[in-house]
Amino acid sequence: MAMSNPSVNSGIKAKHRAMWALGDYPAVATEVIPALGTALVEASGIQQGDRVLDVAAGSGNAAIPAAQAGAQVTAADLTPELFEQGRRLAEHAGVSVDWQEADAEDLPFGDDSFDAAISCVGIMFAPNHQASADELVRVLRPGGTIALSNWTPEGFVGQMFAAMKPYAPPPPAGAQPPPLWGNEEHVVDLLGDRASDVVARREKLTVDRFGSAEEFHDFFKACYGPTINTYRNIAEDPDRVQALDQDLVELARRHDLGGGTMEWEYLLFTARKR
């Protein structure tokens, strides 16, 4: 069996962390997709006193609603730069969250440590899907809840990543496309016979933050790490920059339901650990 190169892997993780520190992801979480975290916590059935791990938690889009439900919440993310805003949001909400820097593919928690393991459009961005799924299951007690929200390949965000792909830096060797986590069969395969009581449904998030396709483009170009990273990759080629500008604006126009309102599809997935 081929052994991974620790130095190469650490370099990949450093780039991944740096990408999500770009721009202002907390603005995306609080201004564009705040309802996702609340919907995930409601679907998970998290209750008072539950020990909850939010994997790839960002600035706490799901961790804070889980804490508001009375849970003891650990918010883990590879990019601790996001925690400062998360702490402010948690304080404003009047709840306590334990923020810990952690890699979704190598979580620093013991086996069977949590009653629920959740992730709101976070775990999907770890390059090795199977490693992340294995860790998600490992840290969860038998009978515990897995609850995930992930963008689908066919939905708006999945199409946005497809539009950016020709302009983006090549992914690390072996990395899988993030929107695969939005495919029910893929997630079921990752969990295998370790999961029971699977419920998976495609939901639509109404996004009305932007008044126009151009406003969406400008916001994501300034605030969303993967988009910023893609533009940096082509910064020396004005023609490609212009082409990507056009592709993203046209994508938003195709999804405009009127007045800039869009619906972004995601997979809401819950299961129990056998």
mmCIF file of C-alpha atoms in Angstrom:
data_model
loop_
_atom_site.group_PDB
_atom_site.id
_atom_site.type_symbol
_atom_site.label_atom_id
_atom_site.label_comp_id
_atom_site.label_asym_id
_atom_site.label_seq_id
_atom_site.Cartn_x
_atom_site.Cartn_y
_atom_site.Cartn_z
ATOM 1 C CA MET A 1 0.000 0.000 0.000
ATOM 2 C CA ALA A 2 1.369 3.410 -0.937
ATOM 3 C CA MET A 3 2.122 5.662 1.996
ATOM 4 C CA SER A 4 1.077 9.310 1.944
ATOM 5 C CA ASN A 5 3.779 11.961 2.137
ATOM 6 C CA PRO A 6 3.215 13.947 5.369
ATOM 7 C CA SER A 7 4.956 17.047 4.016
ATOM 8 C CA VAL A 8 2.834 17.032 0.847
ATOM 9 C CA ASN A 9 -0.319 16.487 2.869
ATOM 10 C CA SER A 10 0.530 19.303 5.281
ATOM 11 C CA GLY A 11 1.128 21.590 2.289
ATOM 12 C CA ILE A 12 -2.308 20.750 0.917
ATOM 13 C CA LYS A 13 -3.909 21.435 4.289
ATOM 14 C CA ALA A 14 -2.079 24.760 4.592
ATOM 15 C CA LYS A 15 -3.400 25.865 1.191
ATOM 16 C CA HIS A 16 -6.898 24.709 2.104
ATOM 17 C CA ARG A 17 -6.804 26.628 5.387
ATOM 18 C CA ALA A 18 -5.484 29.748 3.642
ATOM 19 C CA MET A 19 -8.228 29.606 0.995
ATOM 20 C CA TRP A 20 -11.029 29.632 3.573
ATOM 21 C CA ALA A 21 -9.349 32.493 5.434
ATOM 22 C CA LEU A 22 -9.611 34.657 2.309
ATOM 23 C CA GLY A 23 -12.368 37.218 2.021
ATOM 24 C CA ASP A 24 -15.172 37.104 4.573
ATOM 25 C CA TYR A 25 -16.790 33.689 4.901
ATOM 26 C CA PRO A 26 -18.647 34.720 8.079
ATOM 27 C CA ALA A 27 -20.494 37.295 5.941
ATOM 28 C CA VAL A 28 -21.564 34.490 3.593
ATOM 29 C CA ALA A 29 -22.753 32.423 6.564
ATOM 30 C CA THR A 30 -24.659 35.216 8.288
ATOM 31 C CA GLU A 31 -25.977 37.217 5.325
ATOM 32 C CA VAL A 32 -26.603 34.569 2.648
ATOM 33 C CA ILE A 33 -27.144 31.115 4.202
ATOM 34 C CA PRO A 34 -28.064 31.639 7.896
ATOM 35 C CA ALA A 35 -31.192 29.477 7.617
ATOM 36 C CA LEU A 36 -29.140 26.399 6.672
ATOM 37 C CA GLY A 37 -27.701 25.902 10.141
ATOM 38 C CA THR A 38 -31.038 26.237 11.901
ATOM 39 C CA ALA A 39 -32.699 23.802 9.488
ATOM 40 C CA LEU A 40 -29.908 21.279 10.044
ATOM 41 C CA VAL A 41 -30.184 21.450 13.831
ATOM 42 C CA GLU A 42 -33.959 21.044 13.662
ATOM 43 C CA ALA A 43 -33.616 17.989 11.402
ATOM 44 C CA SER A 44 -30.997 16.455 13.705
ATOM 45 C CA GLY A 45 -33.277 16.410 16.741
ATOM 46 C CA ILE A 46 -30.507 17.800 18.962
ATOM 47 C CA GLN A 47 -31.717 18.189 22.541
ATOM 48 C CA GLN A 48 -30.718 19.733 25.830
ATOM 49 C CA GLY A 49 -27.463 18.279 27.125
ATOM 50 C CA ASP A 50 -26.447 16.463 23.924
ATOM 51 C CA ARG A 51 -22.726 16.434 23.161
ATOM 52 C CA VAL A 52 -22.495 17.803 19.623
ATOM 53 C CA LEU A 53 -19.550 18.074 17.231
ATOM 54 C CA ASP A 54 -19.891 20.497 14.322
ATOM 55 C CA VAL A 55 -17.299 19.398 11.732
ATOM 56 C CA ALA A 56 -15.849 22.102 9.450
ATOM 57 C CA ALA A 57 -17.929 24.529 11.491
ATOM 58 C CA GLY A 58 -16.643 27.772 10.015
ATOM 59 C CA SER A 59 -17.966 30.648 12.090
ATOM 60 C CA GLY A 60 -20.681 28.517 13.703
ATOM 61 C CA ASN A 61 -23.620 28.579 11.292
ATOM 62 C CA ALA A 62 -24.850 25.280 12.805
ATOM 63 C CA ALA A 63 -22.856 25.204 16.050
ATOM 64 C CA ILE A 64 -24.576 28.276 17.472
ATOM 65 C CA PRO A 65 -28.154 27.052 16.787
ATOM 66 C CA ALA A 66 -27.155 23.704 18.328
ATOM 67 C CA ALA A 67 -25.953 25.496 21.449
ATOM 68 C CA GLN A 68 -29.197 27.487 21.508
ATOM 69 C CA ALA A 69 -31.016 24.130 21.577
ATOM 70 C CA GLY A 70 -29.191 23.376 24.828
ATOM 71 C CA ALA A 71 -26.393 21.175 23.494
ATOM 72 C CA GLN A 72 -22.764 21.090 24.628
ATOM 73 C CA VAL A 73 -21.165 22.049 21.317
ATOM 74 C CA THR A 74 -17.646 21.683 19.975
ATOM 75 C CA ALA A 75 -17.056 23.611 16.753
ATOM 76 C CA ALA A 76 -14.090 22.178 14.847
ATOM 77 C CA ASP A 77 -12.531 23.706 11.748
ATOM 78 C CA LEU A 78 -9.217 23.660 9.890
ATOM 79 C CA THR A 79 -9.312 27.474 9.622
ATOM 80 C CA PRO A 80 -9.237 29.037 13.105
ATOM 81 C CA GLU A 81 -9.263 32.511 11.561
ATOM 82 C CA LEU A 82 -13.034 32.016 11.323
ATOM 83 C CA PHE A 83 -13.411 31.516 15.073
ATOM 84 C CA GLU A 84 -13.052 35.184 16.059
ATOM 85 C CA GLN A 85 -16.310 36.098 14.350
ATOM 86 C CA GLY A 86 -17.867 32.849 15.584
ATOM 87 C CA ARG A 87 -17.069 33.753 19.181
ATOM 88 C CA ARG A 88 -18.676 37.172 18.730
ATOM 89 C CA LEU A 89 -21.793 35.630 17.204
ATOM 90 C CA ALA A 90 -22.032 33.054 19.988
ATOM 91 C CA GLU A 91 -21.649 35.744 22.645
ATOM 92 C CA HIS A 92 -24.344 37.831 20.963
ATOM 93 C CA ALA A 93 -26.615 34.764 20.941
ATOM 94 C CA GLY A 94 -25.917 34.191 24.633
ATOM 95 C CA VAL A 95 -24.447 30.708 24.224
ATOM 96 C CA SER A 96 -21.151 28.944 24.888
ATOM 97 C CA VAL A 97 -19.312 27.027 22.134
ATOM 98 C CA ASP A 98 -15.935 25.264 22.397
ATOM 99 C CA TRP A 99 -13.903 26.255 19.313
ATOM 100 C CA GLN A 100 -11.127 23.843 18.289
ATOM 101 C CA GLU A 101 -8.809 23.826 15.297
ATOM 102 C CA ALA A 102 -9.156 20.393 13.695
ATOM 103 C CA ASP A 103 -8.860 18.589 10.376
ATOM 104 C CA ALA A 104 -12.070 16.796 9.324
ATOM 105 C CA GLU A 105 -9.920 13.934 8.032
ATOM 106 C CA ASP A 106 -8.054 13.508 11.361
ATOM 107 C CA LEU A 107 -10.231 14.688 14.234
ATOM 108 C CA PRO A 108 -8.512 15.073 17.643
ATOM 109 C CA PHE A 109 -11.371 13.476 19.583
ATOM 110 C CA GLY A 110 -11.805 10.038 21.087
ATOM 111 C CA ASP A 111 -14.040 7.270 19.802
ATOM 112 C CA ASP A 112 -17.730 7.497 20.721
ATOM 113 C CA SER A 113 -17.296 11.011 22.151
ATOM 114 C CA PHE A 114 -20.431 12.712 20.821
ATOM 115 C CA ASP A 115 -24.192 12.197 20.684
ATOM 116 C CA ALA A 116 -24.438 14.017 17.353
ATOM 117 C CA ALA A 117 -21.967 14.856 14.592
ATOM 118 C CA ILE A 118 -23.146 17.538 12.193
ATOM 119 C CA SER A 119 -21.791 19.595 9.318
ATOM 120 C CA CYS A 120 -23.361 22.468 7.415
ATOM 121 C CA VAL A 121 -21.799 22.753 3.918
ATOM 122 C CA GLY A 122 -18.429 22.186 5.570
ATOM 123 C CA ILE A 123 -17.247 18.582 5.567
ATOM 124 C CA MET A 124 -17.916 18.434 1.820
ATOM 125 C CA PHE A 125 -14.808 20.546 1.185
ATOM 126 C CA ALA A 126 -12.310 18.152 2.804
ATOM 127 C CA PRO A 127 -10.443 16.510 -0.110
ATOM 128 C CA ASN A 128 -10.659 12.857 1.012
ATOM 129 C CA HIS A 129 -14.337 12.070 1.413
ATOM 130 C CA GLN A 130 -13.884 8.576 2.825
ATOM 131 C CA ALA A 131 -11.423 9.728 5.474
ATOM 132 C CA SER A 132 -13.813 12.458 6.595
ATOM 133 C CA ALA A 133 -16.772 10.070 6.700
ATOM 134 C CA ASP A 134 -14.762 7.544 8.701
ATOM 135 C CA GLU A 135 -13.835 10.187 11.268
ATOM 136 C CA LEU A 136 -17.428 11.416 11.481
ATOM 137 C CA VAL A 137 -18.567 7.903 12.382
ATOM 138 C CA ARG A 138 -15.628 7.153 14.690
ATOM 139 C CA VAL A 139 -16.210 10.057 17.082
ATOM 140 C CA LEU A 140 -19.960 9.380 17.295
ATOM 141 C CA ARG A 141 -21.409 7.034 19.931
ATOM 142 C CA PRO A 142 -23.458 4.040 18.763
ATOM 143 C CA GLY A 143 -27.002 5.233 18.173
ATOM 144 C CA GLY A 144 -25.815 8.796 17.748
ATOM 145 C CA THR A 145 -27.023 11.116 15.021
ATOM 146 C CA ILE A 146 -25.279 12.152 11.825
ATOM 147 C CA ALA A 147 -26.785 15.293 10.268
ATOM 148 C CA LEU A 148 -25.387 16.933 7.136
ATOM 149 C CA SER A 149 -26.342 19.731 4.762
ATOM 150 C CA ASN A 150 -24.377 19.718 1.509
ATOM 151 C CA TRP A 151 -24.803 21.517 -1.809
ATOM 152 C CA THR A 152 -25.953 19.209 -4.605
ATOM 153 C CA PRO A 153 -24.045 18.892 -7.893
ATOM 154 C CA GLU A 154 -27.165 19.935 -9.827
ATOM 155 C CA GLY A 155 -28.065 22.932 -7.653
ATOM 156 C CA PHE A 156 -26.872 26.511 -7.921
ATOM 157 C CA VAL A 157 -23.694 26.176 -5.853
ATOM 158 C CA GLY A 158 -22.759 22.888 -7.545
ATOM 159 C CA GLN A 159 -23.130 24.648 -10.891
ATOM 160 C CA MET A 160 -21.095 27.579 -9.617
ATOM 161 C CA PHE A 161 -18.200 25.232 -8.807
ATOM 162 C CA ALA A 162 -18.554 23.657 -12.252
ATOM 163 C CA ALA A 163 -18.384 27.120 -13.812
ATOM 164 C CA MET A 164 -15.251 28.007 -11.826
ATOM 165 C CA LYS A 165 -13.463 24.707 -12.442
ATOM 166 C CA PRO A 166 -11.842 25.639 -15.815
ATOM 167 C CA TYR A 167 -10.313 28.728 -14.196
ATOM 168 C CA ALA A 168 -9.359 27.269 -10.804
ATOM 169 C CA PRO A 169 -6.015 25.798 -9.719
ATOM 170 C CA PRO A 170 -5.912 22.022 -10.232
ATOM 171 C CA PRO A 171 -7.154 20.134 -7.170
ATOM 172 C CA PRO A 172 -4.728 18.008 -5.140
ATOM 173 C CA ALA A 173 -4.161 14.485 -6.453
ATOM 174 C CA GLY A 174 -6.956 12.230 -5.279
ATOM 175 C CA ALA A 175 -9.229 15.062 -4.136
ATOM 176 C CA GLN A 176 -12.912 14.461 -4.826
ATOM 177 C CA PRO A 177 -15.366 17.170 -5.957
ATOM 178 C CA PRO A 178 -17.103 18.745 -2.936
ATOM 179 C CA PRO A 179 -20.662 18.587 -4.389
ATOM 180 C CA LEU A 180 -20.503 14.780 -4.436
ATOM 181 C CA TRP A 181 -21.487 15.057 -0.771
ATOM 182 C CA GLY A 182 -24.792 16.398 -2.088
ATOM 183 C CA ASN A 183 -25.496 13.072 -3.798
ATOM 184 C CA GLU A 184 -27.409 10.673 -1.550
ATOM 185 C CA GLU A 185 -25.865 7.518 -3.027
ATOM 186 C CA HIS A 186 -22.364 8.885 -2.509
ATOM 187 C CA VAL A 187 -22.964 9.639 1.174
ATOM 188 C CA VAL A 188 -24.632 6.254 1.734
ATOM 189 C CA ASP A 189 -21.616 4.550 0.134
ATOM 190 C CA LEU A 190 -19.214 6.523 2.345
ATOM 191 C CA LEU A 191 -21.020 5.466 5.522
ATOM 192 C CA GLY A 192 -21.723 1.891 4.387
ATOM 193 C CA ASP A 193 -23.306 -0.481 6.887
ATOM 194 C CA ARG A 194 -22.320 1.775 9.798
ATOM 195 C CA ALA A 195 -25.421 3.935 9.270
ATOM 196 C CA SER A 196 -29.103 3.172 9.770
ATOM 197 C CA ASP A 197 -32.379 5.130 9.657
ATOM 198 C CA VAL A 198 -31.149 7.151 6.681
ATOM 199 C CA VAL A 199 -33.340 10.074 5.641
ATOM 200 C CA ALA A 200 -32.166 12.116 2.661
ATOM 201 C CA ARG A 201 -34.146 14.821 0.960
ATOM 202 C CA ARG A 202 -33.334 17.619 -1.430
ATOM 203 C CA GLU A 203 -34.292 21.015 -0.074
ATOM 204 C CA LYS A 204 -34.224 24.541 -1.472
ATOM 205 C CA LEU A 205 -32.690 27.475 0.360
ATOM 206 C CA THR A 206 -34.240 30.788 -0.649
ATOM 207 C CA VAL A 207 -31.488 33.367 -1.113
ATOM 208 C CA ASP A 208 -32.705 36.959 -1.312
ATOM 209 C CA ARG A 209 -29.558 38.773 -0.202
ATOM 210 C CA PHE A 210 -28.746 40.084 -3.703
ATOM 211 C CA GLY A 211 -30.703 42.549 -5.797
ATOM 212 C CA SER A 212 -29.150 41.405 -9.051
ATOM 213 C CA ALA A 213 -26.846 38.844 -10.648
ATOM 214 C CA GLU A 214 -24.102 41.452 -10.686
ATOM 215 C CA GLU A 215 -24.468 42.053 -6.944
ATOM 216 C CA PHE A 216 -24.177 38.314 -6.301
ATOM 217 C CA HIS A 217 -21.015 38.184 -8.429
ATOM 218 C CA ASP A 218 -19.395 41.139 -6.684
ATOM 219 C CA PHE A 219 -20.162 39.757 -3.216
ATOM 220 C CA PHE A 220 -18.799 36.271 -3.897
ATOM 221 C CA LYS A 221 -15.751 37.637 -5.712
ATOM 222 C CA ALA A 222 -14.943 39.687 -2.596
ATOM 223 C CA CYS A 223 -16.057 37.354 0.215
ATOM 224 C CA TYR A 224 -16.029 33.660 -0.746
ATOM 225 C CA GLY A 225 -12.640 31.941 -0.418
ATOM 226 C CA PRO A 226 -12.944 29.444 -3.318
ATOM 227 C CA THR A 227 -14.076 32.217 -5.686
ATOM 228 C CA ILE A 228 -11.290 34.548 -4.573
ATOM 229 C CA ASN A 229 -8.773 31.724 -4.981
ATOM 230 C CA THR A 230 -10.033 31.035 -8.494
ATOM 231 C CA TYR A 231 -9.692 34.672 -9.513
ATOM 232 C CA ARG A 232 -6.173 34.801 -8.081
ATOM 233 C CA ASN A 233 -5.262 31.840 -10.280
ATOM 234 C CA ILE A 234 -6.128 33.803 -13.442
ATOM 235 C CA ALA A 235 -5.225 37.296 -12.252
ATOM 236 C CA GLU A 236 -2.529 37.682 -14.936
ATOM 237 C CA ASP A 237 -4.978 36.918 -17.763
ATOM 238 C CA PRO A 238 -7.577 39.721 -18.114
ATOM 239 C CA ASP A 239 -9.466 37.851 -20.825
ATOM 240 C CA ARG A 240 -10.033 34.852 -18.561
ATOM 241 C CA VAL A 241 -11.004 37.133 -15.668
ATOM 242 C CA GLN A 242 -13.592 38.754 -17.895
ATOM 243 C CA ALA A 243 -14.825 35.348 -19.066
ATOM 244 C CA LEU A 244 -15.273 34.122 -15.503
ATOM 245 C CA ASP A 245 -17.055 37.361 -14.585
ATOM 246 C CA GLN A 246 -19.485 36.722 -17.421
ATOM 247 C CA ASP A 247 -19.959 33.033 -16.582
ATOM 248 C CA LEU A 248 -20.855 33.750 -12.945
ATOM 249 C CA VAL A 249 -23.212 36.623 -13.783
ATOM 250 C CA GLU A 250 -24.978 34.508 -16.403
ATOM 251 C CA LEU A 251 -25.305 31.620 -13.940
ATOM 252 C CA ALA A 252 -26.977 33.907 -11.404
ATOM 253 C CA ARG A 253 -29.278 35.342 -14.068
ATOM 254 C CA ARG A 254 -30.431 31.861 -15.072
ATOM 255 C CA HIS A 255 -31.406 31.164 -11.449
ATOM 256 C CA ASP A 256 -33.019 34.541 -10.789
ATOM 257 C CA LEU A 257 -36.657 34.060 -9.789
ATOM 258 C CA GLY A 258 -37.193 37.791 -9.846
ATOM 259 C CA GLY A 259 -35.582 40.706 -8.059
ATOM 260 C CA GLY A 260 -32.383 38.735 -7.504
ATOM 261 C CA THR A 261 -34.081 36.004 -5.427
ATOM 262 C CA MET A 262 -32.690 32.516 -6.032
ATOM 263 C CA GLU A 263 -33.226 28.978 -4.735
ATOM 264 C CA TRP A 264 -30.089 26.983 -3.913
ATOM 265 C CA GLU A 265 -30.570 23.220 -3.701
ATOM 266 C CA TYR A 266 -28.927 21.167 -0.968
ATOM 267 C CA LEU A 267 -29.132 17.629 0.400
ATOM 268 C CA LEU A 268 -30.375 17.356 3.966
ATOM 269 C CA PHE A 269 -29.103 13.998 5.229
ATOM 270 C CA THR A 270 -29.657 12.384 8.615
ATOM 271 C CA ALA A 271 -28.797 8.906 9.886
ATOM 272 C CA ARG A 272 -27.887 7.013 13.045
ATOM 273 C CA LYS A 273 -24.673 5.160 13.814
ATOM 274 C CA ARG A 274 -25.296 1.443 14.203
#
